[in-house]
Every structure is written in structure tokens, then in C-alpha cells.
PDB file of C-alpha atoms in Angstrom:
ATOM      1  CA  UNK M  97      86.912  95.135 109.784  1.00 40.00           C
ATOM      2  CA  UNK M  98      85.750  95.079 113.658  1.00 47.00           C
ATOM      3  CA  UNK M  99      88.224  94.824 116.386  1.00 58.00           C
ATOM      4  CA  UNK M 100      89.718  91.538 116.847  1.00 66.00           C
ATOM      5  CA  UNK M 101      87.310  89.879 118.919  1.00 87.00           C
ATOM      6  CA  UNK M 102      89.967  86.640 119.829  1.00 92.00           C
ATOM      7  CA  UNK M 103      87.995  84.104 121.820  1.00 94.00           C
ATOM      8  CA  UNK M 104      89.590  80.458 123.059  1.00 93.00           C
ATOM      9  CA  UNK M 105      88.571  77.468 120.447  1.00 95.00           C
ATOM     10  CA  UNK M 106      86.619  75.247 121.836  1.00 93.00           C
ATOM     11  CA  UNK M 107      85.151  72.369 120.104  1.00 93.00           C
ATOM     12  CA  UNK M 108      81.284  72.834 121.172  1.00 94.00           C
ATOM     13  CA  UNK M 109      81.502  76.783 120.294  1.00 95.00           C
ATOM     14  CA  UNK M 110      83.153  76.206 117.418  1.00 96.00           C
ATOM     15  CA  UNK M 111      81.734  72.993 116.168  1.00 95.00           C
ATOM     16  CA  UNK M 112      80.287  74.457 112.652  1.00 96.00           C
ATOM     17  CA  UNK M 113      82.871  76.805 112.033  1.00 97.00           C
ATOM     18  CA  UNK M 114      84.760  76.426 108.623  1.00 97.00           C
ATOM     19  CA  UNK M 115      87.897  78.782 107.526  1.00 97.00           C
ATOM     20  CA  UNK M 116      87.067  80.463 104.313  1.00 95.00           C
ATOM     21  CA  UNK M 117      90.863  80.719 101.969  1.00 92.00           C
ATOM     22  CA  UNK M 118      89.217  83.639 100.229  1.00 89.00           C
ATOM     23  CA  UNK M 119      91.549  87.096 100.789  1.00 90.00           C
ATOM     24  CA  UNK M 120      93.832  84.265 102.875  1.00 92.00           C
ATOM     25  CA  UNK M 121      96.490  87.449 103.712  1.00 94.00           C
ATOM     26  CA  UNK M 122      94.130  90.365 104.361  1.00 92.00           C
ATOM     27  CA  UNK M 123      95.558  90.424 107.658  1.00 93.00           C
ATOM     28  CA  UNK M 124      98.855  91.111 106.569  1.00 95.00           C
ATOM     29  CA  UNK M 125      97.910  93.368 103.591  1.00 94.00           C
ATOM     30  CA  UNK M 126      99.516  96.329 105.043  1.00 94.00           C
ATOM     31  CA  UNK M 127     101.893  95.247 106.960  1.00 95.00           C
ATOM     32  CA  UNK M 128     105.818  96.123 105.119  1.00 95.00           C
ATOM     33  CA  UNK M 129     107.965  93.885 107.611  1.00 96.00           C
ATOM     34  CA  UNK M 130     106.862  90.140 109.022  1.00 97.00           C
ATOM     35  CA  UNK M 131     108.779  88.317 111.698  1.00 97.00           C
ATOM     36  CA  UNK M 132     110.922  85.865 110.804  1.00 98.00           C
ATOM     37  CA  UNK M 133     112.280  82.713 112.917  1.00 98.00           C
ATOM     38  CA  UNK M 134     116.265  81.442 112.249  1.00 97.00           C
ATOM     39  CA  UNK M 135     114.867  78.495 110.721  1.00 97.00           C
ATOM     40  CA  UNK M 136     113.403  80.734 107.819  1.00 97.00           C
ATOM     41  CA  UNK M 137     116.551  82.755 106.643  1.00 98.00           C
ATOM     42  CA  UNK M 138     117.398  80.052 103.934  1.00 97.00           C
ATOM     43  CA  UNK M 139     114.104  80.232 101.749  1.00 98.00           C
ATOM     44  CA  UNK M 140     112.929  83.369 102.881  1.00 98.00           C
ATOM     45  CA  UNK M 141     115.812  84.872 102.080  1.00 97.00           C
ATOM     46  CA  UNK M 142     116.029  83.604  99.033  1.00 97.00           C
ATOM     47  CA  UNK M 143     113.058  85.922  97.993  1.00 96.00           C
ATOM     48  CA  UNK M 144     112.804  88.706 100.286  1.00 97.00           C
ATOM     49  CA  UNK M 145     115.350  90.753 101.996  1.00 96.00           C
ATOM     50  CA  UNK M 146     115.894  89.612 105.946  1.00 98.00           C
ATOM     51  CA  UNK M 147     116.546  92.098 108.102  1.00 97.00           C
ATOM     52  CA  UNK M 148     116.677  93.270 112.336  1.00 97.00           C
ATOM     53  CA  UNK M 149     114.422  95.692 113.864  1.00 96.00           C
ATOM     54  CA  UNK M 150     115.370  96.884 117.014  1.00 94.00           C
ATOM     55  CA  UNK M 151     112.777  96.622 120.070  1.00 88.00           C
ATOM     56  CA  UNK M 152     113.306  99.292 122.064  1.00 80.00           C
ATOM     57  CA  UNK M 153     111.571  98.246 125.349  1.00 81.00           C
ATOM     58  CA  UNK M 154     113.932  95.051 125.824  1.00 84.00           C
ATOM     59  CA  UNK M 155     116.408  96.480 123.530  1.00 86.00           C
ATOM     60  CA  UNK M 156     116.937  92.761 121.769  1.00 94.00           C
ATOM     61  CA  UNK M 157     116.764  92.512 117.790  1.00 97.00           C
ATOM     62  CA  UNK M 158     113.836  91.060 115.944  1.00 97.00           C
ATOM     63  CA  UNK M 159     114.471  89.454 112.306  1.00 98.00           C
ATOM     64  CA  UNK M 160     112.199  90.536 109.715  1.00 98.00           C
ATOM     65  CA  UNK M 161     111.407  90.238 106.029  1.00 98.00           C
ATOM     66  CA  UNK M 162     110.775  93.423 104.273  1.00 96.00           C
ATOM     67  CA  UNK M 163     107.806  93.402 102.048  1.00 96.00           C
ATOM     68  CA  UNK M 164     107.393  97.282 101.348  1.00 93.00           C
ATOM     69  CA  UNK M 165     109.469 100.368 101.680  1.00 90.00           C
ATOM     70  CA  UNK M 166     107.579 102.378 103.660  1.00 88.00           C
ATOM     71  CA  UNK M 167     104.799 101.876 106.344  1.00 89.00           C
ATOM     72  CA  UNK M 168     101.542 100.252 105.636  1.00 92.00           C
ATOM     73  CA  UNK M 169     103.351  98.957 102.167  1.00 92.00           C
ATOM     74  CA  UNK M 170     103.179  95.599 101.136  1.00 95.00           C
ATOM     75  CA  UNK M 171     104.374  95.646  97.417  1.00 94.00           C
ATOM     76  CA  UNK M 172     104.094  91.264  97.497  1.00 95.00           C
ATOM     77  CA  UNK M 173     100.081  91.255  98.098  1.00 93.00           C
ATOM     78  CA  UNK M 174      98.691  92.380  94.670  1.00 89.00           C
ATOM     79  CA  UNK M 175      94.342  92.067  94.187  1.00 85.00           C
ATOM     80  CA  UNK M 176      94.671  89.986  97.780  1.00 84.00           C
ATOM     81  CA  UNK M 177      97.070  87.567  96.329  1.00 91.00           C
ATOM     82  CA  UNK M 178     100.505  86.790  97.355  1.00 95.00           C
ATOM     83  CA  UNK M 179     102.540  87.078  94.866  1.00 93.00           C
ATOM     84  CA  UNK M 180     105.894  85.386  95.623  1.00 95.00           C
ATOM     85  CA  UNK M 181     107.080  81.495  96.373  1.00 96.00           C
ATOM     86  CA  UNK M 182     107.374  81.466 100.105  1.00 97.00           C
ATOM     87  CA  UNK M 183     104.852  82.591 102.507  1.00 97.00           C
ATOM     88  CA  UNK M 184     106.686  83.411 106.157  1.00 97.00           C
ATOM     89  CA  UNK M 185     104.968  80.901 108.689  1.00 96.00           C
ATOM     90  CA  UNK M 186     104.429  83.609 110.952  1.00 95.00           C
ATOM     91  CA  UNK M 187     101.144  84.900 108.302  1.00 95.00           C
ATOM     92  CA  UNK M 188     100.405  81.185 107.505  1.00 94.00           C
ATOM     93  CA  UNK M 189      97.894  80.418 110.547  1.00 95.00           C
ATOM     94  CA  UNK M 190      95.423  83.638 110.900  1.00 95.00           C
ATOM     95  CA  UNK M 191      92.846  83.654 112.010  1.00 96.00           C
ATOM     96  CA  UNK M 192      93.946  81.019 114.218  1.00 96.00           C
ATOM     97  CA  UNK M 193      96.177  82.404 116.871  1.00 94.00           C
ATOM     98  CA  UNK M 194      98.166  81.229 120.026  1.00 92.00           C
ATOM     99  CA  UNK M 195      97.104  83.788 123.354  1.00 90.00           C
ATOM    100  CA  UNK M 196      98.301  83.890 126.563  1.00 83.00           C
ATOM    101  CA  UNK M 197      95.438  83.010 129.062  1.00 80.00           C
ATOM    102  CA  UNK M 198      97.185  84.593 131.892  1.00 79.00           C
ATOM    103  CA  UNK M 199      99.955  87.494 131.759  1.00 77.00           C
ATOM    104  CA  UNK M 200     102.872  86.416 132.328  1.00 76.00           C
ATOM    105  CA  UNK M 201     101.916  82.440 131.693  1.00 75.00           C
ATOM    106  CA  UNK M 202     104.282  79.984 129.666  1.00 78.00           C
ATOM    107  CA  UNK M 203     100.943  78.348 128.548  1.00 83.00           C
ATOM    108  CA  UNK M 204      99.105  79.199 125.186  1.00 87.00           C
ATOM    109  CA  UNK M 205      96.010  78.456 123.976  1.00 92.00           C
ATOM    110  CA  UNK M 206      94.828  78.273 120.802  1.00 94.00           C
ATOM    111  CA  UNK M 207      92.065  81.114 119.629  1.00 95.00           C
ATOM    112  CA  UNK M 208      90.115  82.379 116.956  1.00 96.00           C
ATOM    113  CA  UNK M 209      89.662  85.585 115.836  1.00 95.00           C
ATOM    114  CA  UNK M 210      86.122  85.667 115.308  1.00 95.00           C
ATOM    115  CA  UNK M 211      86.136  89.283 113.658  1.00 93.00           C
ATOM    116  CA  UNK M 212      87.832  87.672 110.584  1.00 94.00           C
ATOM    117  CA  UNK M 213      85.690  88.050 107.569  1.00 93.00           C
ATOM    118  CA  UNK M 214      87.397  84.461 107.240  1.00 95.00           C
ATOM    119  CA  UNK M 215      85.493  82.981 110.015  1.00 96.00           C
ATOM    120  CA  UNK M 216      82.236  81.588 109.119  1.00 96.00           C
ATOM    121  CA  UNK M 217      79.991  78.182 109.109  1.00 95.00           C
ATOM    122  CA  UNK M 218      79.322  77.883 105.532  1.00 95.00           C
ATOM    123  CA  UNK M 219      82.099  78.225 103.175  1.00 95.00           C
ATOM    124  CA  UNK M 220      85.667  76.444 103.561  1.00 96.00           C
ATOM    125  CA  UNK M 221      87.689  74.242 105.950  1.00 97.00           C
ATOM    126  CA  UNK M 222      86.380  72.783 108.978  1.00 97.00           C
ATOM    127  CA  UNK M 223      87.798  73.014 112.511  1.00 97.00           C
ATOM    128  CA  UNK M 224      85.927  69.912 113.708  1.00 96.00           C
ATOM    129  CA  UNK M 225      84.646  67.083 112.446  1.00 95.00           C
ATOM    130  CA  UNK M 226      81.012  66.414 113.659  1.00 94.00           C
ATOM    131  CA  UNK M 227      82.312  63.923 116.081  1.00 95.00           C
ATOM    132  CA  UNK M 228      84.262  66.563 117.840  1.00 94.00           C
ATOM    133  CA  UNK M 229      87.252  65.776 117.251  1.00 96.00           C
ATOM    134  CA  UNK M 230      89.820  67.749 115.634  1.00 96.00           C
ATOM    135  CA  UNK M 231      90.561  67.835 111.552  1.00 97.00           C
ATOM    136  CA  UNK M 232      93.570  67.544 110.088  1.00 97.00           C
ATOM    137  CA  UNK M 233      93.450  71.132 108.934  1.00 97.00           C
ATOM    138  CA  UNK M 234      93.225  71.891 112.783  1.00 97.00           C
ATOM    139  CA  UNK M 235      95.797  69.014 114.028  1.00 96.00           C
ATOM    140  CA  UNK M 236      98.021  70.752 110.591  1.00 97.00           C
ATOM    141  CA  UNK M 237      97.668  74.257 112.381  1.00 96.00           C
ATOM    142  CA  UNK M 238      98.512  73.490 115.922  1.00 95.00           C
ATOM    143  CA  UNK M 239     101.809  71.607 114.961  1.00 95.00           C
ATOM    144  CA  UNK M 240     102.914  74.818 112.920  1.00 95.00           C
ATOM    145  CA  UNK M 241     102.784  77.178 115.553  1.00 95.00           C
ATOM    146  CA  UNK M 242     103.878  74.849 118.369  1.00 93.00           C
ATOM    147  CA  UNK M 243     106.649  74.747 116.436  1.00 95.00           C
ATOM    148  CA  UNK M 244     106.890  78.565 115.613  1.00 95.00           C
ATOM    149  CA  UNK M 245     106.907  78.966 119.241  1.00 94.00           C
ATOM    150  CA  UNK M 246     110.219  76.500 119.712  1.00 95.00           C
ATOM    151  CA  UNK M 247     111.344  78.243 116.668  1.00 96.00           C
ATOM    152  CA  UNK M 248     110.972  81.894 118.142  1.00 95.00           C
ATOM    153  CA  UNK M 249     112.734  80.488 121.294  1.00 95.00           C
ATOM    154  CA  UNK M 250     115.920  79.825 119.432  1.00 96.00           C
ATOM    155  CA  UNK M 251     115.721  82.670 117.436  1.00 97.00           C
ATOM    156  CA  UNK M 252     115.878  85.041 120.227  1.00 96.00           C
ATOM    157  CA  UNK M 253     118.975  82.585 121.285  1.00 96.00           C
ATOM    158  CA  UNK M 254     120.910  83.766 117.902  1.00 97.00           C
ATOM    159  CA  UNK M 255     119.682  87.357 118.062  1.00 97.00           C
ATOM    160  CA  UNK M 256     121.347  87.565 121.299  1.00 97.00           C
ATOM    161  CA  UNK M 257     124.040  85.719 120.109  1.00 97.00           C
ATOM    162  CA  UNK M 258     124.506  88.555 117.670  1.00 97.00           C
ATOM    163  CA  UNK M 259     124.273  91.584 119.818  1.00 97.00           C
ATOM    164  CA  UNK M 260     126.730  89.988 122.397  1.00 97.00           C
ATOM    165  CA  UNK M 261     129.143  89.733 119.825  1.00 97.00           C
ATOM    166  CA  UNK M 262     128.544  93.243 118.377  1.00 96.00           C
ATOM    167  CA  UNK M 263     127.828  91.973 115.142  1.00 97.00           C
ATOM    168  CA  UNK M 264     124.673  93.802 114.576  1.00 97.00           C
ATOM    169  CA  UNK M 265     124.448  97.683 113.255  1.00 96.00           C
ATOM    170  CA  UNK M 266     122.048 100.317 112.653  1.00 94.00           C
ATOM    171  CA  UNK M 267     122.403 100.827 108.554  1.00 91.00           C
ATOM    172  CA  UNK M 268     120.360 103.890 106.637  1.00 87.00           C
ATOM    173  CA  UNK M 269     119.240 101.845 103.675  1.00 83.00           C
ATOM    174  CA  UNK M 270     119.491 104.499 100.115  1.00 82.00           C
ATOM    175  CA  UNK M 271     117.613 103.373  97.366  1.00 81.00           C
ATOM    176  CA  UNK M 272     116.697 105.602  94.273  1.00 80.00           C
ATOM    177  CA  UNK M 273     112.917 105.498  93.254  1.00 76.00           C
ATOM    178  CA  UNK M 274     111.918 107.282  90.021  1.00 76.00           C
ATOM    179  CA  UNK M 275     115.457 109.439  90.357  1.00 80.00           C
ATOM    180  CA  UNK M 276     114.784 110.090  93.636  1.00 82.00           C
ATOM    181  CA  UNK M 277     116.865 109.295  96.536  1.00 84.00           C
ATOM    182  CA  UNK M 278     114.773 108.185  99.559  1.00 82.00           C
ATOM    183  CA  UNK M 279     116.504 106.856 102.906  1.00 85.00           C
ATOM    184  CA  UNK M 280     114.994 103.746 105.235  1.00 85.00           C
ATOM    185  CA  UNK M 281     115.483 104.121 109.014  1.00 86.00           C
ATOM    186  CA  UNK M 282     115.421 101.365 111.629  1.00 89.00           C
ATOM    187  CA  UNK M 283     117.218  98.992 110.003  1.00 93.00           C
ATOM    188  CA  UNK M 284     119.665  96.822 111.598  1.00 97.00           C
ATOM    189  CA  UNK M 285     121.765  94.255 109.527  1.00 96.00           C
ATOM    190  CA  UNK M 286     124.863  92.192 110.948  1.00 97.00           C
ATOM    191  CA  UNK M 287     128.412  93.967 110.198  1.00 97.00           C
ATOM    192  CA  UNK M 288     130.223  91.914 107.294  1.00 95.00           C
ATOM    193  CA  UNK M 289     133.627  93.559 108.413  1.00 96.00           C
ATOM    194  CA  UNK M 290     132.998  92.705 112.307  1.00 97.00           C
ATOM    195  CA  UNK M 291     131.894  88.729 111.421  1.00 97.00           C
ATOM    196  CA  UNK M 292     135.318  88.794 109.593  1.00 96.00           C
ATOM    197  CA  UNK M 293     136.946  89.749 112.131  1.00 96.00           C
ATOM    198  CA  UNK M 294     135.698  87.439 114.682  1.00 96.00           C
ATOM    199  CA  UNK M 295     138.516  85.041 116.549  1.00 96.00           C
ATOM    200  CA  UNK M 296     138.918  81.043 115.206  1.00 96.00           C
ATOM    201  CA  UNK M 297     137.047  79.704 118.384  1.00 96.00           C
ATOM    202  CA  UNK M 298     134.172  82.547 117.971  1.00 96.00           C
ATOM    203  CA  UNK M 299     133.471  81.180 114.504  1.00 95.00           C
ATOM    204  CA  UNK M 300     133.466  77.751 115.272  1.00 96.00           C
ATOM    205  CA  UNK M 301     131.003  78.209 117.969  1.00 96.00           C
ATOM    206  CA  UNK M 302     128.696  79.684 115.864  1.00 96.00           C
ATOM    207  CA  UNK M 303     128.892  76.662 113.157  1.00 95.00           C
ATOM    208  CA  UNK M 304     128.710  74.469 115.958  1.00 95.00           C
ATOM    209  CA  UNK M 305     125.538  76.360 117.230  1.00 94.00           C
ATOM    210  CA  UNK M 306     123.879  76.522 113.313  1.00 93.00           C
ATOM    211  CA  UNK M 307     124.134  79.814 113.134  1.00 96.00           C
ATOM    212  CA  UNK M 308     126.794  80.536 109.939  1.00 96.00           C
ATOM    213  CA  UNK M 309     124.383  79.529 107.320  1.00 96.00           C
ATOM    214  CA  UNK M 310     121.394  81.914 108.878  1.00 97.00           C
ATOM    215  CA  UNK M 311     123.782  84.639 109.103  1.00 97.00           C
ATOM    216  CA  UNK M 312     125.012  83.996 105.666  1.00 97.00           C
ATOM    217  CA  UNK M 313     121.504  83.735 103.838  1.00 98.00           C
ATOM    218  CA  UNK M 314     120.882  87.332 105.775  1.00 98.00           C
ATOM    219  CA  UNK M 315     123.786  88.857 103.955  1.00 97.00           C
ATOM    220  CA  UNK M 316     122.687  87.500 100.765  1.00 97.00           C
ATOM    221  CA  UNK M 317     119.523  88.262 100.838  1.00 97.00           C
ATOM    222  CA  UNK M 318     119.667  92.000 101.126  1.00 93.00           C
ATOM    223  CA  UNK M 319     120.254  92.200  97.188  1.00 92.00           C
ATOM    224  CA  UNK M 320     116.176  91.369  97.311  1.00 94.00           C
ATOM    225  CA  UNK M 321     116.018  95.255  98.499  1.00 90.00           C
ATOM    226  CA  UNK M 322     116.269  95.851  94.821  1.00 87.00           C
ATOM    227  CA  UNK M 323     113.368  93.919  93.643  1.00 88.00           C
ATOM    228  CA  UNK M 324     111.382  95.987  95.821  1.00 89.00           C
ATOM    229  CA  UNK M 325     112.681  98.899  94.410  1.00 87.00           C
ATOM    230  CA  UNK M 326     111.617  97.763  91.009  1.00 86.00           C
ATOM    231  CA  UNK M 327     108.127  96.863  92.159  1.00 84.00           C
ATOM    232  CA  UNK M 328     107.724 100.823  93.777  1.00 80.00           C
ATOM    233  CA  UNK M 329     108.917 101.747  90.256  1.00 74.00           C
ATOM    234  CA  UNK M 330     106.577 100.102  88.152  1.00 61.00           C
ATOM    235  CA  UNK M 331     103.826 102.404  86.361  1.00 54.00           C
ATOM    236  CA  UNK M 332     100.631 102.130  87.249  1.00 50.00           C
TER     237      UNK M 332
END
């Protein structure tokens, strides 16, 4: 595929242009962690295992869902296809995506990425209808990731959350493929024995603020390492 070539939508440019579903998560096809927003825990977690990845250059904690065990793995997209119930809204939207116009700017526009082998003007959903105005496939799109971007605004509020409470540690995942033990680095879960320890009024804040039944489906959810584990095992 070409470099992304990202350009602002605009309704004249654009005016033809349809969104082919065909090979819908190419763009995520090797990709073995996806960002996550609080809001997501519940039913992501319910199929995939959520954890933290530290970023280094702010040194705050991003939530992810693992989808392979090594780099450039991605044992959920089989012949182009994803195979599992929920798709993470964060891959939902591509090649539609929100750009900064202006480092530094709180505004976002939305783009296209006009390198996508999606992108074309004769096969699949329209952008526009032909008199200009916006379809609901479009108006669909837009609401999504205005709301991803609220969403991603209180999810960095309960990552931080987290690390201010020390509840978040480094943790070398071991899991045994074919008989052989094989470690994962980088992985940051929160610490069962520290949340259990927190104070009366510490707890209650974080029920108050939403946050016990995120921090719960996390914990849950990391028995979905396993099923990974199973699909790395599977002959070929």
C-alpha cells in the first residue's frame, strides 16, 4: 500500500467517493494491541484481554486490547475477516480519520486517507449524497469519533487516576506455546493486592467516579490471554 496520503474531506473533492467494506480491517491486520477507551472495558473485555502500555515520552498509561502475542500479530483477523463479536471503535472508522489542522490545535477535522485501497468512486458507501449534503453513513461516522474523542478524554482521566494511586504495575506475562515458555514485556496491569488495599473513602471515590466496574472488567479479562494462547497453538 502507498503512504497514507490523508487529505481534509470536503464535499466537492469528495463528492463521488464511496467506501468499499471489502478487507474492512486491513489497516489493522498487523497490528497485536488496539487502544481502548474506559467506556470499552465491559464488552471488550469480555473477549479480549485489556491491558496498559506505558508511553514513555509523557510517561502516562494507555489501555489496550491484545490481539497477538508478539509484534505485527493479530491472531483475531483470519483471510481479512474479524473473527470475534466486538470490534474496538478505535478500528471501526478507517479510512476516515480525525487530524489536527494545526499542531498543537484543540480542533479536528475530519480526513480521508486516500491511499486506502478502500477509497474509490465505484463500489460501496457514499460520503455524499449528490445534493452535497452529508449521508448517514458519514453523519454515523462523525458522531463515533466525536465521541471517541470525549471518550479518550476521560480515559486519560482514569489512567491517571490509576498511576496516582499506584495501582498500576509492570507484569512479565509467561505463557507456554507448544511446551515452550515464552515471556511478554511491556505490560502493565493494575495491582489486585494494592486496589485491596486502598482506604474506604479511596474506593468510594472511584465508584462515585465510574471507575470500579472498568477496573474490574480489566482484571477479568486477562483470562482471554489464554485464548490467544490456544489460537498461536493451533496447527496449521
Amino acid at each position: 500500500m502507498e503512504q497514507n496520503k490523508v487529505v481534509a474531506l470536503n464535499k466537492e473533492q469528495h463528492a463521488k467517493t464511496k467506501i468499499s467494506n471489502v478487507n474492512a480491517f486491513s489497516h489493522v491486520a498487523n497490528q497485536h494491541m488496539l487502544p481502548v477507551v474506559v467506556q470499552e472495558f465491559v464488552v471488550a473485555g469480555a473477549e479480549f484481554p485489556v491491558v496498559f502500555v506505558k508511553d514513555g515520552q509523557n510517561d502516562s498509561y494507555q489501555p489496550v486490547v491484545l490481539l497477538g502475542l508478539a509484534a505485527n500479530q493479530n491472531l483475531v483477523i483470519d483471510d481479512g475477516k474479524w473473527q470475534a463479536l466486538y470490534v474496538p471503535r478505535v478500528a471501526r472508522n478507517y479510512p476516515l480519520v480525525l487530524v489536527q489542522p494545526e499542531p498543537k490545535s484543540d480542533r479536528l477535522v475530519i480526513a480521508l486517507d486516500e491511499a486506502s485501497e478502500r477509497v474509490n468512486e465505484t463500489d460501496g458507501v457514499s460520503l455524499f449524497k449528490e445534493d452535497g449534503s452529508e449521508t448517514d453513513y458519514l453523519a454515523d461516522r462523525k458522531k463515533q469519533m466525536g465521541e471517541y474523542v470525549e471518550f479518550s478524554r476521560m480515559t486519560r482521566g482514569f489512567s491517571e487516576k490509576l498511576k496516582s494511586l499506584d495501582l498500576i504495575k509492570e507484569q512479565v506475562l509467561t505463557i507456554t506455546i507448544d511446551g515452550e515458555p515464552r515471556n511478554i514485556n511491556g505490560i502493565h496491569m493494575i495491582d489486585e493486592k494494592k486496589l485491596n488495599e486502598l482506604g474506604d473513602d479511596v474506593f468510594l471515590e472511584l465508584r462515585k467516579l465510574g471507575f470500579l466496574t472498568a477496573i474490574y472488567a480489566h482484571l477479568m479479562s486477562l483470562q482471554h490471554t489464554q485464548k490467544l494462547v490456544q489460537k498461536l497453538a493451533k496447527p496449521v
